[in-house]
């Protein structure tokens, strides 16, 4: 079946849909991880349960990334350069890995009042949604990819600005307590998520510019 698809794409010059589907699968797992983190800080899911569930989500993301690598090895026509697709996939993987670390450290540190991280996670979801739209537009509307990537980049920038305000708040006062240091680590995890979203946006925008 794969060989038949290969021959079909060779004749038609059509882009290999398997690459796009793998990226979308990776993004879907990443978004599920972000929503799980949101449910955890809102108290809808316990920290222990979120920690356990995140392992399954991370496994799904890894499977989709492996699928992408496999598709790239056999694809004849890709929506953007293979190098940029690999960069994009790696950055998406970094987003999910950092969300995993956020949930794991929340489970370990037991920081109270985590609801204050909601605005940062809101922007994480906005960024993932924008990346998802950018991937869909690679084949359907290439001219829209740069706009989508810019939206993702803006979300990543907003997360980093929120991180700076949170750090200022955490370090205010005379005493730097262990609880403040734990909170700082959690905020730092979300900043890393924002950075990875920005890197993913750059990868897909760079790829679109080369077309």
PDB file of N, CA, C and O in Angstrom, residues 14 19 32 51 72 83 98 115 120 148 164 169:
ATOM      1  N   UNK A  14       1.906  15.190  -5.989  1.00  0.00           N
ATOM      2  CA  UNK A  14       1.135  15.580  -4.822  1.00  0.00           C
ATOM      3  C   UNK A  14       1.954  15.431  -3.539  1.00  0.00           C
ATOM      4  O   UNK A  14       2.752  14.527  -3.402  1.00  0.00           O
ATOM      5  N   UNK A  19       2.841  13.012   6.130  1.00  0.00           N
ATOM      6  CA  UNK A  19       3.691  13.933   6.883  1.00  0.00           C
ATOM      7  C   UNK A  19       2.823  14.913   7.676  1.00  0.00           C
ATOM      8  O   UNK A  19       3.029  15.130   8.871  1.00  0.00           O
ATOM      9  N   UNK A  32      -3.512  18.068  24.102  1.00  0.00           N
ATOM     10  CA  UNK A  32      -4.109  17.277  25.179  1.00  0.00           C
ATOM     11  C   UNK A  32      -3.290  17.432  26.463  1.00  0.00           C
ATOM     12  O   UNK A  32      -3.845  17.533  27.564  1.00  0.00           O
ATOM     13  N   UNK A  51      -0.142  13.435  36.634  1.00  0.00           N
ATOM     14  CA  UNK A  51       1.216  12.935  36.394  1.00  0.00           C
ATOM     15  C   UNK A  51       1.179  11.594  35.650  1.00  0.00           C
ATOM     16  O   UNK A  51       1.933  11.367  34.697  1.00  0.00           O
ATOM     17  N   UNK A  72       8.936  10.796   6.467  1.00  0.00           N
ATOM     18  CA  UNK A  72       9.922  11.625   5.774  1.00  0.00           C
ATOM     19  C   UNK A  72      10.913  10.789   4.970  1.00  0.00           C
ATOM     20  O   UNK A  72      11.429  11.245   3.948  1.00  0.00           O
ATOM     21  N   UNK A  83      14.242  19.351   6.382  1.00  0.00           N
ATOM     22  CA  UNK A  83      14.960  19.908   7.532  1.00  0.00           C
ATOM     23  C   UNK A  83      14.043  20.756   8.399  1.00  0.00           C
ATOM     24  O   UNK A  83      14.066  20.671   9.630  1.00  0.00           O
ATOM     25  N   UNK A  98       8.187  19.762  27.978  1.00  0.00           N
ATOM     26  CA  UNK A  98       8.197  20.781  29.034  1.00  0.00           C
ATOM     27  C   UNK A  98       6.868  20.801  29.792  1.00  0.00           C
ATOM     28  O   UNK A  98       6.848  21.053  31.006  1.00  0.00           O
ATOM     29  N   UNK A 115      -3.628  28.080  40.398  1.00  0.00           N
ATOM     30  CA  UNK A 115      -4.588  28.657  39.464  1.00  0.00           C
ATOM     31  C   UNK A 115      -4.026  29.925  38.823  1.00  0.00           C
ATOM     32  O   UNK A 115      -4.446  30.320  37.726  1.00  0.00           O
ATOM     33  N   UNK A 120      -0.896  31.859  31.597  1.00  0.00           N
ATOM     34  CA  UNK A 120       0.228  31.326  30.834  1.00  0.00           C
ATOM     35  C   UNK A 120      -0.194  30.094  30.037  1.00  0.00           C
ATOM     36  O   UNK A 120       0.141  29.953  28.857  1.00  0.00           O
ATOM     37  N   UNK A 148      -0.367  32.431  10.411  1.00  0.00           N
ATOM     38  CA  UNK A 148      -0.563  31.465  11.503  1.00  0.00           C
ATOM     39  C   UNK A 148       0.680  31.387  12.385  1.00  0.00           C
ATOM     40  O   UNK A 148       0.592  31.362  13.612  1.00  0.00           O
ATOM     41  N   UNK A 164       8.243  36.938  33.115  1.00  0.00           N
ATOM     42  CA  UNK A 164       9.009  38.019  33.732  1.00  0.00           C
ATOM     43  C   UNK A 164       8.229  38.662  34.875  1.00  0.00           C
ATOM     44  O   UNK A 164       8.799  38.952  35.943  1.00  0.00           O
ATOM     45  N   UNK A 169       7.233  39.056  40.817  1.00  0.00           N
ATOM     46  CA  UNK A 169       6.357  38.856  41.974  1.00  0.00           C
ATOM     47  C   UNK A 169       6.978  37.875  42.968  1.00  0.00           C
ATOM     48  O   UNK A 169       6.990  38.115  44.178  1.00  0.00           O
TER      49      UNK A 169
END
